[in-house]
Tab-separated table of C-alpha atoms and ligand atoms in Angstrom:
chain	number	residue	atom	x	y	z
A	1	MET	CA	-36.854	-47.455	-10.424
A	2	ARG	CA	-36.848	-45.717	-7.343
A	3	ALA	CA	-33.089	-44.936	-4.929
A	4	ASP	CA	-32.372	-47.486	-3.286
A	5	ARG	CA	-30.832	-45.300	-0.392
A	6	ASP	CA	-33.021	-43.618	1.862
A	7	SER	CA	-32.311	-39.829	2.604
A	8	ALA	CA	-30.140	-41.557	5.773
A	9	ALA	CA	-28.186	-44.328	3.653
A	10	ALA	CA	-27.732	-41.102	0.968
A	11	LEU	CA	-25.731	-38.874	3.824
A	12	ALA	CA	-23.795	-41.647	5.266
A	13	ALA	CA	-22.169	-42.087	1.213
A	14	LEU	CA	-20.633	-39.142	1.127
A	15	PRO	CA	-17.525	-37.985	3.098
A	16	ARG	CA	-18.202	-35.441	5.288
A	17	ALA	CA	-15.656	-33.631	6.190
A	18	LEU	CA	-14.239	-30.979	3.309
A	19	PRO	CA	-10.695	-32.394	2.470
A	20	ASP	CA	-8.134	-29.968	3.419
A	21	GLY	CA	-6.268	-29.466	-0.025
A	22	PRO	CA	-7.808	-29.666	-3.522
A	23	THR	CA	-9.424	-33.100	-5.175
A	24	ASP	CA	-8.577	-33.746	-8.737
A	25	PRO	CA	-11.520	-33.276	-10.877
A	26	ARG	CA	-11.363	-36.684	-12.381
A	27	ALA	CA	-11.518	-37.988	-9.216
A	28	VAL	CA	-14.557	-35.378	-7.971
A	29	LEU	CA	-16.659	-37.011	-10.225
A	30	ASP	CA	-15.940	-40.545	-9.822
A	31	GLU	CA	-16.653	-40.572	-6.127
A	32	LEU	CA	-19.371	-38.813	-6.797
A	33	VAL	CA	-21.247	-41.377	-8.952
A	34	ALA	CA	-20.320	-43.899	-6.972
A	35	ASP	CA	-21.652	-42.551	-3.542
A	36	ALA	CA	-24.608	-40.850	-5.059
A	37	GLU	CA	-26.084	-42.975	-7.909
A	38	PRO	CA	-27.640	-45.995	-5.946
A	39	GLY	CA	-29.357	-42.149	-4.564
A	40	VAL	CA	-31.229	-41.698	-7.671
A	41	THR	CA	-34.383	-42.367	-8.721
A	42	ALA	CA	-34.744	-42.927	-12.424
A	43	MET	CA	-37.044	-39.856	-13.140
A	44	GLY	CA	-36.387	-40.326	-16.568
A	45	SER	CA	-37.690	-43.496	-16.625
A	46	PRO	CA	-41.214	-44.284	-19.177
A	47	ARG	CA	-42.927	-45.636	-16.204
A	48	TYR	CA	-42.266	-42.970	-13.590
A	49	PHE	CA	-45.570	-41.341	-12.157
A	50	GLY	CA	-44.550	-40.272	-8.887
A	51	PHE	CA	-45.623	-36.711	-8.355
A	52	VAL	CA	-45.879	-35.084	-11.113
A	53	ILE	CA	-42.330	-35.384	-12.489
A	54	GLY	CA	-41.251	-34.747	-16.147
A	55	GLY	CA	-39.046	-36.904	-18.445
A	56	THR	CA	-36.719	-35.091	-20.975
A	57	LEU	CA	-36.552	-34.271	-24.158
A	58	PRO	CA	-33.478	-35.485	-25.649
A	59	ALA	CA	-33.113	-31.809	-27.675
A	60	ALA	CA	-33.764	-30.173	-24.225
A	61	LEU	CA	-31.429	-32.468	-22.352
A	62	ALA	CA	-28.500	-31.488	-24.727
A	63	ALA	CA	-29.383	-28.173	-24.863
A	64	ASP	CA	-29.600	-27.806	-21.217
A	65	TRP	CA	-26.149	-28.849	-21.239
A	66	MET	CA	-24.996	-26.073	-23.859
A	67	ALA	CA	-26.881	-23.581	-21.725
A	68	THR	CA	-24.872	-24.858	-18.675
A	69	ALA	CA	-21.525	-25.422	-20.437
A	70	TRP	CA	-21.911	-21.548	-21.849
A	71	ASP	CA	-22.569	-21.020	-18.597
A	72	GLN	CA	-24.159	-17.293	-19.653
A	73	ASN	CA	-25.997	-15.028	-17.121
A	74	ALA	CA	-29.430	-14.425	-18.981
A	75	GLY	CA	-30.774	-11.803	-16.540
A	76	LEU	CA	-29.108	-9.361	-19.242
A	77	ALA	CA	-29.232	-8.732	-22.386
A	78	SER	CA	-26.106	-6.607	-23.382
A	79	PRO	CA	-23.331	-9.134	-22.152
A	80	THR	CA	-25.474	-11.937	-23.974
A	81	PRO	CA	-27.625	-11.447	-26.886
A	82	ALA	CA	-28.108	-14.799	-27.921
A	83	ALA	CA	-29.560	-16.008	-24.318
A	84	ALA	CA	-31.826	-12.812	-24.421
A	85	ALA	CA	-33.223	-13.631	-28.469
A	86	ILE	CA	-33.782	-17.504	-27.482
A	87	GLU	CA	-35.473	-16.621	-24.382
A	88	GLU	CA	-37.304	-13.587	-25.947
A	89	VAL	CA	-38.105	-16.352	-28.986
A	90	ALA	CA	-38.987	-19.451	-26.827
A	91	GLY	CA	-41.267	-17.132	-24.983
A	92	ALA	CA	-42.867	-16.150	-28.001
A	93	TRP	CA	-43.698	-19.405	-28.913
A	94	VAL	CA	-45.020	-21.064	-25.786
A	95	ILE	CA	-47.506	-17.331	-25.866
A	96	ASP	CA	-48.453	-19.155	-29.234
A	97	LEU	CA	-48.778	-22.550	-28.865
A	98	LEU	CA	-50.844	-21.909	-25.514
A	99	GLY	CA	-53.189	-19.653	-27.597
A	100	LEU	CA	-52.495	-16.644	-25.016
A	101	PRO	CA	-52.902	-13.286	-25.851
A	102	GLY	CA	-49.817	-12.166	-28.254
A	103	GLU	CA	-49.603	-8.662	-26.596
A	104	ALA	CA	-48.751	-11.258	-22.984
A	105	SER	CA	-45.392	-10.690	-21.176
A	106	PHE	CA	-43.697	-13.352	-20.185
A	107	ALA	CA	-40.548	-14.573	-17.640
A	108	PHE	CA	-38.391	-17.904	-17.037
A	109	VAL	CA	-38.053	-19.042	-13.711
A	110	THR	CA	-37.026	-21.884	-11.678
A	111	GLY	CA	-40.874	-23.126	-11.632
A	112	CYS	CA	-44.463	-22.571	-11.393
A	113	GLN	CA	-43.837	-21.453	-7.728
A	114	MET	CA	-41.866	-18.726	-8.458
A	115	ALA	CA	-44.362	-18.457	-11.226
A	116	HIS	CA	-46.976	-17.368	-9.046
A	117	VAL	CA	-45.091	-15.155	-6.779
A	118	THR	CA	-43.994	-13.207	-10.524
A	119	CYS	CA	-47.466	-13.067	-11.941
A	120	LEU	CA	-49.529	-12.044	-8.004
A	121	ALA	CA	-46.608	-9.761	-7.769
A	122	ALA	CA	-47.846	-8.146	-11.021
A	123	ALA	CA	-51.898	-8.816	-10.396
A	124	ARG	CA	-51.193	-7.623	-6.811
A	125	HIS	CA	-50.141	-4.053	-8.525
A	126	ARG	CA	-53.210	-3.742	-10.645
A	127	ALA	CA	-55.060	-4.623	-8.010
A	128	LEU	CA	-53.703	-1.851	-5.534
A	129	ALA	CA	-53.007	0.290	-8.552
A	130	GLU	CA	-56.771	0.598	-9.103
A	131	ALA	CA	-57.242	0.921	-5.500
A	132	GLY	CA	-55.244	4.293	-5.566
A	133	TRP	CA	-51.674	2.532	-3.775
A	134	ASP	CA	-48.623	2.582	-5.113
A	135	VAL	CA	-47.289	-1.463	-3.555
A	136	GLU	CA	-43.613	-1.238	-5.089
A	137	ARG	CA	-43.350	1.974	-3.676
A	138	ASP	CA	-45.458	1.784	-0.109
A	139	GLY	CA	-45.396	-1.309	0.262
A	140	LEU	CA	-48.161	-3.481	2.133
A	141	ALA	CA	-48.883	-1.119	5.638
A	142	GLY	CA	-51.582	0.546	5.361
A	143	ALA	CA	-52.532	-0.260	2.072
A	144	PRO	CA	-56.211	-1.409	1.315
A	145	ARG	CA	-56.530	-4.959	2.037
A	146	VAL	CA	-56.374	-7.692	-1.087
A	147	ARG	CA	-58.871	-10.791	-1.325
A	148	VAL	CA	-57.704	-13.341	-2.891
A	149	ILE	CA	-60.633	-15.920	-3.656
A	150	ALA	CA	-59.660	-19.794	-4.317
A	151	THR	CA	-60.572	-23.158	-3.734
A	152	ALA	CA	-59.500	-25.555	-0.877
A	153	GLY	CA	-57.862	-28.268	-3.661
A	154	ARG	CA	-55.230	-24.829	-4.811
A	155	HIS	CA	-51.524	-26.235	-4.653
A	156	VAL	CA	-49.846	-25.265	-2.142
A	157	THR	CA	-47.171	-23.087	-3.670
A	158	VAL	CA	-50.360	-20.415	-4.663
A	159	ASP	CA	-50.484	-19.593	-0.193
A	160	ARG	CA	-46.326	-19.508	-0.338
A	161	ALA	CA	-46.381	-16.710	-3.155
A	162	LEU	CA	-49.014	-15.061	-1.428
A	163	ARG	CA	-46.925	-15.369	1.665
A	164	LEU	CA	-43.627	-14.594	-0.449
A	165	LEU	CA	-45.662	-11.439	-1.439
A	166	GLY	CA	-46.909	-9.867	2.081
A	167	LEU	CA	-50.634	-10.766	1.324
A	168	GLY	CA	-50.545	-13.889	3.713
A	169	GLY	CA	-52.850	-16.448	4.175
A	170	GLY	CA	-55.220	-14.474	5.912
A	171	CYS	CA	-56.383	-13.001	2.112
A	172	LEU	CA	-57.756	-15.907	0.826
A	173	GLU	CA	-61.121	-16.657	1.290
A	174	PRO	CA	-62.582	-20.514	-0.203
A	175	VAL	CA	-64.535	-20.749	-2.394
A	176	GLU	CA	-66.156	-24.108	-2.881
A	177	ALA	CA	-65.419	-26.942	-5.713
A	178	ASP	CA	-67.344	-29.566	-6.799
A	179	GLU	CA	-66.322	-33.503	-6.413
A	180	ARG	CA	-63.534	-33.739	-8.874
A	181	GLY	CA	-62.060	-30.480	-6.881
A	182	ALA	CA	-63.248	-27.747	-10.102
A	183	MET	CA	-64.707	-24.149	-8.763
A	184	ARG	CA	-67.914	-23.957	-8.703
A	185	PRO	CA	-68.830	-21.013	-10.854
A	186	GLU	CA	-72.057	-19.862	-8.856
A	187	ALA	CA	-69.821	-19.997	-5.440
A	188	LEU	CA	-67.644	-17.619	-7.110
A	189	GLU	CA	-70.227	-15.437	-8.262
A	190	ARG	CA	-71.563	-15.561	-4.069
A	191	ALA	CA	-68.704	-14.887	-2.642
A	192	LEU	CA	-67.201	-12.066	-5.262
A	193	ALA	CA	-70.965	-10.280	-4.010
A	194	GLY	CA	-70.299	-11.470	-0.138
A	195	GLY	CA	-66.991	-8.515	-0.070
A	196	SER	CA	-64.839	-5.382	-1.528
A	197	GLY	CA	-62.205	-3.880	-2.592
A	198	PRO	CA	-58.770	-5.012	-4.413
A	199	THR	CA	-59.249	-9.036	-5.648
A	200	ILE	CA	-57.637	-11.604	-7.307
A	201	VAL	CA	-59.006	-14.912	-7.771
A	202	CYS	CA	-56.489	-18.311	-8.084
A	203	ALA	CA	-58.144	-20.798	-10.652
A	204	GLN	CA	-56.715	-23.725	-11.701
A	205	ALA	CA	-56.270	-25.558	-15.255
A	206	GLY	CA	-54.689	-29.221	-13.485
A	207	ASP	CA	-55.470	-30.166	-9.939
A	208	VAL	CA	-52.570	-31.572	-8.518
A	209	ASN	CA	-54.515	-34.740	-7.750
A	210	THR	CA	-57.763	-35.127	-9.888
A	211	GLY	CA	-56.412	-33.421	-13.003
A	212	ALA	CA	-59.525	-31.403	-12.584
A	213	VAL	CA	-59.595	-28.168	-14.728
A	214	ASP	CA	-61.750	-25.402	-13.365
A	215	PRO	CA	-64.491	-23.788	-15.766
A	216	LEU	CA	-62.550	-21.031	-16.703
A	217	ASP	CA	-65.477	-19.083	-19.387
A	218	ALA	CA	-67.255	-18.719	-16.285
A	219	VAL	CA	-64.807	-18.063	-14.158
A	220	CYS	CA	-63.886	-15.212	-16.156
A	221	ASP	CA	-67.277	-14.118	-16.763
A	222	ALA	CA	-68.448	-13.718	-12.676
A	223	ALA	CA	-64.614	-12.062	-11.963
A	224	GLY	CA	-64.665	-9.880	-14.989
A	225	GLY	CA	-67.500	-8.943	-13.869
A	226	ALA	CA	-66.512	-7.784	-10.012
A	227	GLY	CA	-63.283	-6.459	-11.875
A	228	ALA	CA	-61.192	-9.053	-10.338
A	229	TRP	CA	-58.159	-10.688	-11.931
A	230	VAL	CA	-57.892	-14.021	-12.628
A	231	HIS	CA	-54.740	-15.698	-11.762
A	232	VAL	CA	-54.619	-20.180	-13.606
A	233	ASP	CA	-52.532	-22.151	-12.199
A	234	GLY	CA	-51.559	-24.700	-15.373
A	235	ALA	CA	-48.307	-26.234	-13.515
A	236	PHE	CA	-49.005	-28.750	-15.907
A	237	GLY	CA	-52.958	-28.561	-16.647
A	238	LEU	CA	-52.030	-25.353	-19.608
A	239	TRP	CA	-50.226	-27.657	-21.603
A	240	ALA	CA	-53.113	-28.956	-22.960
A	241	MET	CA	-53.869	-25.680	-24.340
A	242	ALA	CA	-51.376	-26.974	-27.288
A	243	SER	CA	-53.693	-29.839	-27.923
A	244	PRO	CA	-56.682	-29.341	-30.581
A	245	ARG	CA	-57.938	-32.275	-28.776
A	246	ARG	CA	-57.826	-31.420	-25.372
A	247	ARG	CA	-57.688	-27.083	-25.612
A	248	GLY	CA	-61.646	-26.943	-24.871
A	249	GLU	CA	-61.564	-28.380	-21.585
A	250	LEU	CA	-59.758	-25.587	-21.158
A	251	ARG	CA	-62.346	-22.974	-23.253
A	252	GLY	CA	-62.343	-19.730	-21.433
A	253	CYS	CA	-59.004	-19.472	-20.349
A	254	GLU	CA	-56.678	-17.109	-22.596
A	255	ARG	CA	-59.251	-14.916	-21.052
A	256	ALA	CA	-57.093	-14.531	-17.732
A	257	GLN	CA	-55.087	-12.044	-16.829
A	258	SER	CA	-52.215	-14.336	-15.639
A	259	TRP	CA	-50.672	-17.802	-16.115
A	260	ALA	CA	-47.809	-20.081	-14.322
A	261	THR	CA	-46.893	-23.367	-16.082
A	262	ASP	CA	-43.648	-25.419	-16.025
A	263	GLY	CA	-41.400	-25.983	-18.398
A	264	HIS	CA	-39.984	-29.452	-16.580
A	265	LYS	CA	-43.335	-31.425	-16.215
A	266	TRP	CA	-45.486	-31.471	-19.397
A	267	LEU	CA	-43.120	-30.033	-21.569
A	268	ASN	CA	-40.152	-32.376	-20.599
A	269	VAL	CA	-37.497	-29.958	-19.949
A	270	PRO	CA	-35.062	-30.327	-17.753
A	271	TYR	CA	-34.930	-28.508	-13.961
A	272	ASP	CA	-35.348	-26.095	-13.498
A	273	CYS	CA	-38.203	-24.438	-15.688
A	274	GLY	CA	-41.391	-22.538	-15.032
A	275	ILE	CA	-43.045	-19.727	-16.964
A	276	ALA	CA	-44.656	-17.259	-16.191
A	277	VAL	CA	-47.527	-15.199	-18.656
A	278	VAL	CA	-48.948	-12.045	-17.839
A	279	ALA	CA	-51.739	-9.614	-20.418
A	280	ASP	CA	-50.791	-6.538	-18.588
A	281	ARG	CA	-47.427	-6.428	-19.698
A	282	ASP	CA	-47.029	-2.469	-17.488
A	283	ALA	CA	-48.698	-4.356	-14.342
A	284	HIS	CA	-45.779	-7.080	-14.645
A	285	ARG	CA	-43.147	-4.761	-15.560
A	286	ALA	CA	-43.873	-2.154	-12.957
A	287	ALA	CA	-43.566	-5.693	-10.602
A	288	MET	CA	-40.660	-6.715	-11.140
A	289	ALA	CA	-38.460	-4.420	-13.149
A	290	VAL	CA	-35.319	-2.450	-11.225
A	291	GLN	CA	-32.488	0.248	-12.539
A	292	ALA	CA	-29.051	0.749	-12.106
A	293	SER	CA	-26.495	2.534	-14.498
A	294	TYR	CA	-24.301	0.532	-14.556
A	295	LEU	CA	-26.398	-2.903	-16.501
A	296	GLN	CA	-26.877	-1.041	-19.509
A	297	GLN	CA	-30.176	-1.777	-19.507
A	298	GLY	CA	-32.065	-0.157	-22.247
A	299	GLU	CA	-35.222	-0.119	-24.971
A	300	PRO	CA	-35.995	-1.308	-27.254
A	301	VAL	CA	-34.244	-4.686	-26.074
A	302	ARG	CA	-36.373	-6.691	-23.512
A	303	GLU	CA	-34.284	-7.507	-20.736
A	304	PRO	CA	-35.040	-10.843	-18.828
A	305	MET	CA	-34.262	-9.488	-15.198
A	306	ASP	CA	-37.061	-6.967	-15.801
A	307	TRP	CA	-39.648	-9.238	-15.658
A	308	THR	CA	-38.426	-11.777	-13.297
A	309	PRO	CA	-37.614	-11.851	-9.419
A	310	GLU	CA	-34.345	-12.743	-10.100
A	311	PHE	CA	-31.409	-10.666	-11.125
A	312	SER	CA	-28.316	-13.176	-12.443
A	313	ARG	CA	-29.575	-16.855	-13.646
A	314	ARG	CA	-28.464	-19.107	-15.874
A	315	ALA	CA	-30.548	-18.999	-19.459
A	316	ARG	CA	-33.359	-21.861	-18.658
A	317	ALA	CA	-35.327	-20.466	-22.148
A	318	VAL	CA	-32.292	-22.781	-24.180
A	319	PRO	CA	-34.413	-25.814	-23.234
A	320	VAL	CA	-37.512	-24.483	-23.669
A	321	TYR	CA	-36.641	-23.277	-27.696
A	322	ALA	CA	-35.078	-27.167	-28.104
A	323	ALA	CA	-37.972	-28.638	-26.384
A	324	LEU	CA	-40.560	-26.436	-28.412
A	325	ARG	CA	-38.386	-27.496	-31.785
A	326	SER	CA	-39.110	-31.148	-30.967
A	327	LEU	CA	-42.334	-32.017	-28.587
A	328	GLY	CA	-43.067	-35.510	-28.408
A	329	ARG	CA	-46.629	-36.794	-27.365
A	330	SER	CA	-48.963	-37.239	-24.186
A	331	GLY	CA	-52.601	-38.639	-23.397
A	332	VAL	CA	-51.842	-42.703	-22.538
A	333	ALA	CA	-53.365	-41.369	-18.943
A	334	ASP	CA	-57.021	-42.583	-20.546
A	335	ARG	CA	-55.784	-45.810	-20.898
A	336	PHE	CA	-54.245	-46.036	-16.975
A	337	ALA	CA	-57.736	-45.022	-16.348
A	338	GLU	CA	-59.262	-47.397	-18.516
A	339	ARG	CA	-57.334	-50.569	-17.647
A	340	LEU	CA	-57.121	-50.464	-13.720
A	341	GLY	CA	-60.729	-49.113	-13.950
A	342	ALA	CA	-61.203	-52.665	-15.487
A	343	GLU	CA	-59.677	-54.450	-12.155
A	344	PRO	CA	-62.462	-55.177	-9.749
A	345	ARG	CA	-59.880	-55.123	-6.539
A	346	LEU	CA	-59.624	-50.985	-7.218
A	347	VAL	CA	-61.585	-48.197	-7.389
A	348	VAL	CA	-60.548	-44.679	-10.295
A	349	VAL	CA	-61.286	-42.508	-7.808
A	350	ALA	CA	-60.724	-39.445	-10.571
A	351	HIS	CA	-59.511	-38.788	-13.934
A	352	GLY	CA	-58.271	-35.900	-15.681
A	353	LEU	CA	-55.429	-34.752	-18.148
A	354	ASN	CA	-52.657	-36.820	-17.208
A	355	GLN	CA	-53.438	-37.422	-13.795
A	356	VAL	CA	-55.517	-40.962	-12.168
A	357	LEU	CA	-55.704	-41.604	-8.873
A	358	VAL	CA	-56.871	-44.839	-7.763
A	359	ARG	CA	-57.641	-46.794	-3.838
A	360	PRO	CA	-57.949	-50.150	-3.045
A	361	VAL	CA	-61.357	-51.214	-2.530
A	362	GLY	CA	-61.285	-51.736	1.376
A	363	ASP	CA	-59.372	-50.330	4.291
A	364	ASP	CA	-57.456	-47.020	4.384
A	365	GLY	CA	-53.960	-48.083	4.367
A	366	ALA	CA	-54.000	-49.868	1.776
A	367	ALA	CA	-53.571	-47.538	-0.545
A	368	ASP	CA	-50.276	-46.888	0.908
A	369	ARG	CA	-49.527	-50.232	1.012
A	370	LEU	CA	-49.879	-50.532	-2.663
A	371	VAL	CA	-47.922	-46.972	-3.677
A	372	ALA	CA	-44.374	-49.112	-1.433
A	373	ALA	CA	-45.329	-52.426	-3.270
A	374	VAL	CA	-45.531	-50.602	-6.427
A	375	GLN	CA	-42.264	-49.240	-5.927
A	376	ALA	CA	-40.488	-52.033	-4.323
A	377	ASP	CA	-41.391	-53.998	-7.399
A	378	GLY	CA	-38.809	-51.232	-9.336
A	379	THR	CA	-41.311	-51.908	-13.031
A	380	CYS	CA	-42.634	-48.074	-12.318
A	381	TYR	CA	-43.249	-45.807	-9.478
A	382	THR	CA	-45.964	-44.023	-8.188
A	383	SER	CA	-46.368	-41.754	-5.740
A	384	PRO	CA	-49.473	-41.931	-2.078
A	385	THR	CA	-51.809	-38.740	-1.917
A	386	THR	CA	-54.969	-37.945	0.439
A	387	TRP	CA	-57.685	-37.363	-1.596
A	388	ARG	CA	-61.392	-36.058	0.074
A	389	GLY	CA	-60.150	-37.656	3.646
A	390	ALA	CA	-59.296	-41.020	1.274
A	391	ARG	CA	-55.492	-42.180	1.377
A	392	CYS	CA	-55.028	-42.730	-3.064
A	393	MET	CA	-51.995	-43.928	-4.872
A	394	ARG	CA	-51.702	-40.920	-7.723
A	395	ILE	CA	-50.658	-41.877	-11.394
A	396	SER	CA	-48.948	-38.383	-13.342
A	397	VAL	CA	-48.158	-39.406	-16.752
A	398	SER	CA	-45.999	-36.636	-17.547
A	399	SER	CA	-43.166	-38.137	-19.231
A	400	TRP	CA	-43.329	-38.088	-23.374
A	401	ARG	CA	-41.200	-41.744	-23.560
A	402	THR	CA	-43.963	-43.475	-22.221
A	403	THR	CA	-46.257	-45.816	-24.826
A	404	GLU	CA	-49.100	-47.734	-23.848
A	405	ALA	CA	-47.212	-50.667	-23.787
A	406	ASP	CA	-45.209	-48.882	-20.894
A	407	VAL	CA	-49.322	-48.357	-19.320
A	408	ASP	CA	-49.889	-51.871	-19.923
A	409	ARG	CA	-46.602	-53.213	-18.286
A	410	SER	CA	-47.933	-51.357	-15.680
A	411	VAL	CA	-50.507	-52.350	-14.906
A	412	GLU	CA	-49.322	-55.460	-14.426
A	413	ALA	CA	-46.901	-54.494	-11.742
A	414	ILE	CA	-49.727	-52.887	-10.239
A	415	VAL	CA	-52.262	-55.592	-10.185
A	416	ARG	CA	-49.394	-58.403	-8.795
A	417	ALA	CA	-48.840	-55.005	-6.488
A	418	LEU	CA	-52.293	-54.914	-4.842
A	419	GLU	CA	-51.768	-59.321	-4.108
A	420	VAL	CA	-48.463	-58.235	-2.081
A	421	ALA	CA	-50.483	-55.079	-0.454
A	422	ARG	CA	-53.707	-57.142	0.623
A	423	SER	CA	-51.193	-59.980	2.055
A	424	ARG	CA	-49.553	-57.209	4.064
A	425	GLY	CA	-53.174	-55.613	4.984
B	501	LIG	C1	-50.769	-27.868	-10.338
B	501	LIG	C2	-49.317	-27.539	-9.321
B	501	LIG	N1	-48.398	-25.908	-9.228
B	501	LIG	C3	-48.329	-25.657	-8.778
B	501	LIG	C4	-46.980	-26.747	-8.518
B	501	LIG	C5	-45.486	-26.333	-7.848
B	501	LIG	O1	-44.990	-26.559	-9.561
B	501	LIG	P1	-43.064	-26.144	-9.013
B	501	LIG	O2	-42.743	-27.438	-8.207
B	501	LIG	O3	-42.692	-25.894	-10.250
B	501	LIG	O4	-42.948	-25.274	-8.331
B	501	LIG	C6	-47.880	-28.110	-9.035
B	501	LIG	C7	-46.279	-28.542	-8.665
B	501	LIG	O5	-46.897	-30.437	-8.773
B	501	LIG	C8	-48.521	-28.373	-9.407
B	501	LIG	O6	-48.913	-29.964	-10.014
């Protein structure tokens, strides 16, 4: 399951000197497989539960190979009408499936990180335009201060997006969360009332540790009253909107102004694929579009590059298009929480959407020993984290291939590993 080599061994296995002359392409590939494969992890396995890493639907994998083989530069519509058309259809499907406003704009980017950058650039545009400032023309020097309100549990990619947008970490104002990490709406109301000026609220649908979803309806009520823009980090959790059984957990989500999500997590398309959706099309376009006479850009065609930070890029909507036509299922995380919860030597610390946090009863280092033993056993793969100061093991069910039988096998392996971890304690 996990790589047989660590980073140093993986590096040592590769030739370090660039050859002077060419090498036969077949030999290059044969060597690459031999040299690199011991250093890769079976992330596509139905029992891979590390980080939040999705599997790959067969149709999406094949479509991704096609996108590579076609080698289209999908930034512009005119040289590749089919890639642009596929993107237009896939984007509309995503918006429809997630129950977001039909008139919203979208962009296909590398991951949720760049989806944050795209959405928050649109938010920055609108917030500053309303304060009489043209940020695309004048930059940020001398601009009104933008407030960004978020919980301490926000994903680090939000911080980096703010850095890249020149807003800096200093614009962040923390707002209190409950014990699972969900924003407290009354605390948000207080935070909003405690300042003034252009404001963005960063909410989340799916905490990276606990899977907790902010009370989005109440968040939108509070932010709406204060004229603030609501951005939702739904890297994986936004896909719960596609499930009639789960959609209620994200009630009010569609009332936000922007949403960042991933194709490479719960949708199970290959890396890399993030999706930005923005209700305010004009703000989105104003933040991203550039013009040059040689580009042959033109309405009424949707120009993919008008909506993304990237200029040239791969046709990453192709696997999304294919995935949406062959969707698998998810939702077996509940079984993990149930079965591990029945194990007296383990505590289920939190469980939401597809995330389960557990830790062994007893000393704090036990969770790390447990993760090491689970990874060494090889039946499944889990990863460690810290939640509210305590080390935990995190299980993230993100592959369409995971069945209840996989969960049961993995639970048995985790219980076995618990013994190993205790013997090393
Ligand atoms: C809640 C959340 N937001 C953002 C991200 C960043 O996503 P990406 O790695 O696709 O940029 C992650 C990744 O795990 C996440 O879980």
